[in-house]
């Protein structure tokens, strides 16, 4: 009936967050448009959903972190051992974000990939660390030295971690062939964080066990046997 006007526009390779924010400010600066204009479409919706998801993700992590620390303490049977997966998660997430920052120069990535990075970074760090530390405790408990125990761990659990990380990374990397930003972003980010978590378990964790391995094993033995055994 002539009371509304619809403007349809297509955007190219732009920073969606900055573009939507700039457009909203431009509309707000015009009194005739401020109360009479509505923005819509996938670009605007994507920015709004990303903002809400980021807030929800931060809230979920805030609530889940205390439970995760408590669970790690009971599973790894020691404070030092429980801290190792958290260090691994920080390492994997930091490396992944750095690589994703470089990838953004070439290809735009979805912000939702951060959810996958954090979830996989924490989950795989716990998984790989538990595998390496448990195998190390077994060998050290049999009387092997730290060097001998680590050598055995590399030949057994280390091979498992390498094979597992490469398999998962290859499966996720297949998603990178799809043209949808959401899908290929998950593939790129997922493959990177898996490889980063595996690299921590193979390269960094043995160095940590070289320094703190005896303390970690002794604490675990005390917690299992009870204070009477001290």
Tab-separated table of C-alpha atoms in Angstrom:
chain	number	residue	atom	x	y	z
A	1	UNK	CA	0.000	0.000	0.000
A	2	UNK	CA	3.014	2.275	-0.370
A	3	UNK	CA	3.720	2.516	3.364
A	4	UNK	CA	6.884	0.362	3.305
A	5	UNK	CA	10.030	0.236	1.188
A	6	UNK	CA	12.269	-2.804	0.987
A	7	UNK	CA	15.933	-2.445	0.047
A	8	UNK	CA	17.739	-5.675	-0.886
A	9	UNK	CA	21.534	-5.636	-0.946
A	10	UNK	CA	24.297	-8.209	-1.242
A	11	UNK	CA	27.644	-7.802	0.518
A	12	UNK	CA	30.959	-9.269	-0.519
A	13	UNK	CA	34.037	-10.133	1.526
A	14	UNK	CA	33.618	-7.703	4.425
A	15	UNK	CA	33.965	-7.795	8.178
A	16	UNK	CA	30.335	-8.546	8.991
A	17	UNK	CA	30.534	-7.284	12.575
A	18	UNK	CA	32.011	-3.930	11.542
A	19	UNK	CA	29.693	-3.595	8.552
A	20	UNK	CA	26.514	-4.205	10.572
A	21	UNK	CA	27.692	-1.932	13.387
A	22	UNK	CA	28.533	0.887	10.945
A	23	UNK	CA	25.157	0.544	9.231
A	24	UNK	CA	23.300	0.613	12.539
A	25	UNK	CA	25.172	3.774	13.587
A	26	UNK	CA	24.410	5.409	10.257
A	27	UNK	CA	20.699	4.668	10.629
A	28	UNK	CA	20.670	5.894	14.239
A	29	UNK	CA	22.283	9.177	13.127
A	30	UNK	CA	19.339	9.947	10.802
A	31	UNK	CA	16.207	10.980	12.751
A	32	UNK	CA	13.956	10.057	9.836
A	33	UNK	CA	15.380	6.504	9.743
A	34	UNK	CA	16.065	5.836	13.407
A	35	UNK	CA	12.581	4.664	14.399
A	36	UNK	CA	11.388	3.555	10.977
A	37	UNK	CA	14.092	1.190	9.709
A	38	UNK	CA	14.629	-2.487	10.397
A	39	UNK	CA	17.709	-4.468	9.408
A	40	UNK	CA	17.333	-8.124	8.459
A	41	UNK	CA	18.851	-10.893	6.402
A	42	UNK	CA	21.488	-13.542	7.029
A	43	UNK	CA	24.344	-11.070	7.573
A	44	UNK	CA	22.601	-9.176	10.368
A	45	UNK	CA	21.166	-12.367	11.848
A	46	UNK	CA	24.585	-14.006	11.831
A	47	UNK	CA	26.140	-11.110	13.755
A	48	UNK	CA	23.328	-11.095	16.318
A	49	UNK	CA	23.411	-14.871	16.796
A	50	UNK	CA	27.183	-14.766	17.173
A	51	UNK	CA	26.888	-12.163	19.916
A	52	UNK	CA	24.312	-14.181	21.837
A	53	UNK	CA	26.303	-17.397	21.378
A	54	UNK	CA	29.466	-15.757	22.691
A	55	UNK	CA	27.658	-14.640	25.841
A	56	UNK	CA	26.094	-18.068	26.358
A	57	UNK	CA	29.420	-19.790	25.788
A	58	UNK	CA	31.149	-17.602	28.356
A	59	UNK	CA	28.383	-18.255	30.878
A	60	UNK	CA	28.512	-22.010	30.271
A	61	UNK	CA	32.283	-22.109	30.694
A	62	UNK	CA	32.020	-20.107	33.914
A	63	UNK	CA	29.574	-22.614	35.385
A	64	UNK	CA	31.279	-25.735	34.024
A	65	UNK	CA	34.872	-24.912	34.984
A	66	UNK	CA	34.557	-25.642	38.740
A	67	UNK	CA	32.932	-29.007	38.035
A	68	UNK	CA	35.602	-29.803	35.463
A	69	UNK	CA	38.422	-29.045	37.919
A	70	UNK	CA	36.793	-31.182	40.608
A	71	UNK	CA	36.280	-34.059	38.180
A	72	UNK	CA	39.874	-33.858	36.967
A	73	UNK	CA	41.125	-33.974	40.558
A	74	UNK	CA	39.316	-37.246	41.222
A	75	UNK	CA	40.142	-38.816	37.847
A	76	UNK	CA	43.850	-37.934	37.866
A	77	UNK	CA	44.173	-38.458	41.637
A	78	UNK	CA	46.297	-35.419	42.328
A	79	UNK	CA	46.321	-31.649	42.006
A	80	UNK	CA	49.413	-31.479	39.794
A	81	UNK	CA	48.170	-34.213	37.490
A	82	UNK	CA	44.744	-32.557	37.293
A	83	UNK	CA	46.366	-29.295	36.213
A	84	UNK	CA	48.116	-30.934	33.251
A	85	UNK	CA	44.993	-31.268	31.025
A	86	UNK	CA	44.092	-27.648	31.743
A	87	UNK	CA	47.569	-26.569	30.649
A	88	UNK	CA	47.144	-28.716	27.546
A	89	UNK	CA	43.762	-27.155	26.799
A	90	UNK	CA	45.179	-23.632	27.082
A	91	UNK	CA	48.082	-24.632	24.827
A	92	UNK	CA	45.838	-26.212	22.175
A	93	UNK	CA	43.317	-23.356	22.172
A	94	UNK	CA	46.024	-20.678	22.043
A	95	UNK	CA	47.828	-22.368	19.142
A	96	UNK	CA	44.555	-22.858	17.274
A	97	UNK	CA	43.496	-19.237	17.691
A	98	UNK	CA	46.891	-18.111	16.442
A	99	UNK	CA	46.668	-20.276	13.331
A	100	UNK	CA	43.050	-19.226	12.740
A	101	UNK	CA	44.170	-15.611	12.919
A	102	UNK	CA	46.585	-16.285	10.077
A	103	UNK	CA	43.919	-18.180	8.146
A	104	UNK	CA	41.571	-15.192	8.376
A	105	UNK	CA	43.923	-13.313	6.057
A	106	UNK	CA	43.089	-15.811	3.317
A	107	UNK	CA	39.554	-17.029	4.060
A	108	UNK	CA	36.746	-15.732	6.318
A	109	UNK	CA	35.858	-18.032	9.214
A	110	UNK	CA	32.696	-18.378	11.250
A	111	UNK	CA	32.797	-17.247	14.868
A	112	UNK	CA	30.943	-20.426	15.819
A	113	UNK	CA	34.179	-22.326	15.239
A	114	UNK	CA	35.334	-20.994	18.630
A	115	UNK	CA	32.770	-23.222	20.332
A	116	UNK	CA	34.272	-26.271	18.673
A	117	UNK	CA	37.828	-25.158	19.446
A	118	UNK	CA	37.140	-24.797	23.167
A	119	UNK	CA	35.166	-28.045	23.441
A	120	UNK	CA	37.670	-30.146	21.499
A	121	UNK	CA	40.652	-28.433	23.106
A	122	UNK	CA	39.490	-29.324	26.607
A	123	UNK	CA	38.114	-32.771	25.754
A	124	UNK	CA	41.101	-34.044	23.782
A	125	UNK	CA	43.605	-32.582	26.233
A	126	UNK	CA	41.931	-34.521	29.032
A	127	UNK	CA	41.770	-37.674	26.911
A	128	UNK	CA	45.375	-37.589	25.683
A	129	UNK	CA	46.788	-36.489	29.036
A	130	UNK	CA	44.974	-39.261	30.882
A	131	UNK	CA	46.323	-41.820	28.434
A	132	UNK	CA	49.921	-40.591	28.697
A	133	UNK	CA	49.931	-40.065	32.480
A	134	UNK	CA	48.250	-43.413	33.226
A	135	UNK	CA	50.800	-45.272	31.104
A	136	UNK	CA	53.642	-43.338	32.725
A	137	UNK	CA	52.380	-44.207	36.201
A	138	UNK	CA	52.231	-47.882	35.301
A	139	UNK	CA	55.818	-47.960	34.084
A	140	UNK	CA	57.152	-45.806	36.917
A	141	UNK	CA	55.288	-47.937	39.455
A	142	UNK	CA	57.103	-51.015	38.153
A	143	UNK	CA	60.435	-49.499	39.126
A	144	UNK	CA	61.445	-47.915	35.827
A	145	UNK	CA	63.298	-44.621	35.832
A	146	UNK	CA	61.638	-41.493	34.481
A	147	UNK	CA	63.636	-41.687	31.252
A	148	UNK	CA	62.833	-45.373	30.740
A	149	UNK	CA	59.173	-44.861	31.580
A	150	UNK	CA	58.895	-41.981	29.110
A	151	UNK	CA	60.589	-44.025	26.395
A	152	UNK	CA	58.019	-46.780	26.892
A	153	UNK	CA	55.190	-44.260	26.923
A	154	UNK	CA	56.332	-42.833	23.580
A	155	UNK	CA	56.408	-46.311	22.008
A	156	UNK	CA	52.957	-47.281	23.291
A	157	UNK	CA	50.584	-44.516	24.349
A	158	UNK	CA	52.477	-41.991	22.219
A	159	UNK	CA	51.763	-43.952	19.044
A	160	UNK	CA	48.104	-44.167	20.043
A	161	UNK	CA	47.883	-40.408	20.504
A	162	UNK	CA	49.572	-39.745	17.154
A	163	UNK	CA	47.290	-42.136	15.280
A	164	UNK	CA	44.174	-40.860	17.053
A	165	UNK	CA	44.937	-37.169	16.495
A	166	UNK	CA	45.797	-37.680	12.819
A	167	UNK	CA	42.634	-39.719	12.245
A	168	UNK	CA	40.335	-37.177	13.897
A	169	UNK	CA	42.072	-34.254	12.190
A	170	UNK	CA	41.749	-35.904	8.778
A	171	UNK	CA	38.052	-36.601	9.343
A	172	UNK	CA	37.380	-32.992	10.348
A	173	UNK	CA	39.530	-31.570	7.551
A	174	UNK	CA	37.159	-33.129	5.003
A	175	UNK	CA	34.592	-30.510	6.027
A	176	UNK	CA	36.889	-27.840	4.575
A	177	UNK	CA	35.881	-28.818	1.027
A	178	UNK	CA	32.306	-27.559	1.519
A	179	UNK	CA	31.601	-23.970	0.406
A	180	UNK	CA	29.412	-22.991	3.389
A	181	UNK	CA	31.387	-20.826	5.817
A	182	UNK	CA	29.921	-22.494	8.896
A	183	UNK	CA	30.880	-25.983	7.687
A	184	UNK	CA	34.402	-25.326	6.396
A	185	UNK	CA	35.189	-23.201	9.458
A	186	UNK	CA	34.388	-26.187	11.673
A	187	UNK	CA	36.637	-28.380	9.565
A	188	UNK	CA	39.607	-26.006	9.630
A	189	UNK	CA	39.332	-25.107	13.318
A	190	UNK	CA	38.643	-28.696	14.365
A	191	UNK	CA	41.626	-30.123	12.506
A	192	UNK	CA	43.975	-27.495	13.926
A	193	UNK	CA	42.901	-27.917	17.552
A	194	UNK	CA	43.137	-31.712	17.327
A	195	UNK	CA	46.689	-31.527	16.007
A	196	UNK	CA	47.577	-28.943	18.663
A	197	UNK	CA	46.235	-31.168	21.452
A	198	UNK	CA	48.181	-34.117	20.050
A	199	UNK	CA	51.338	-32.019	19.812
A	200	UNK	CA	50.997	-31.067	23.477
A	201	UNK	CA	50.638	-34.708	24.524
A	202	UNK	CA	53.640	-35.828	22.449
A	203	UNK	CA	56.035	-32.892	22.795
A	204	UNK	CA	55.142	-30.806	25.848
A	205	UNK	CA	53.692	-33.348	28.276
A	206	UNK	CA	56.843	-35.542	28.356
A	207	UNK	CA	58.854	-32.453	29.328
A	208	UNK	CA	56.401	-31.796	32.175
A	209	UNK	CA	56.661	-35.411	33.327
A	210	UNK	CA	60.453	-35.177	33.244
A	211	UNK	CA	60.284	-32.401	35.832
A	212	UNK	CA	57.216	-33.352	37.879
A	213	UNK	CA	56.753	-37.027	36.987
A	214	UNK	CA	57.966	-38.411	40.296
A	215	UNK	CA	55.801	-36.025	42.319
A	216	UNK	CA	52.736	-36.750	40.210
A	217	UNK	CA	53.190	-40.495	40.611
A	218	UNK	CA	53.913	-40.287	44.331
A	219	UNK	CA	50.830	-38.162	44.977
A	220	UNK	CA	48.675	-40.637	43.081
A	221	UNK	CA	50.081	-43.554	45.065
A	222	UNK	CA	49.402	-41.784	48.375
A	223	UNK	CA	45.845	-40.924	47.413
A	224	UNK	CA	45.110	-44.536	46.452
A	225	UNK	CA	46.825	-46.222	49.387
A	226	UNK	CA	45.634	-43.724	51.987
A	227	UNK	CA	47.499	-41.707	54.597
A	228	UNK	CA	48.394	-44.870	56.573
A	229	UNK	CA	50.959	-45.821	53.905
A	230	UNK	CA	53.022	-42.630	54.289
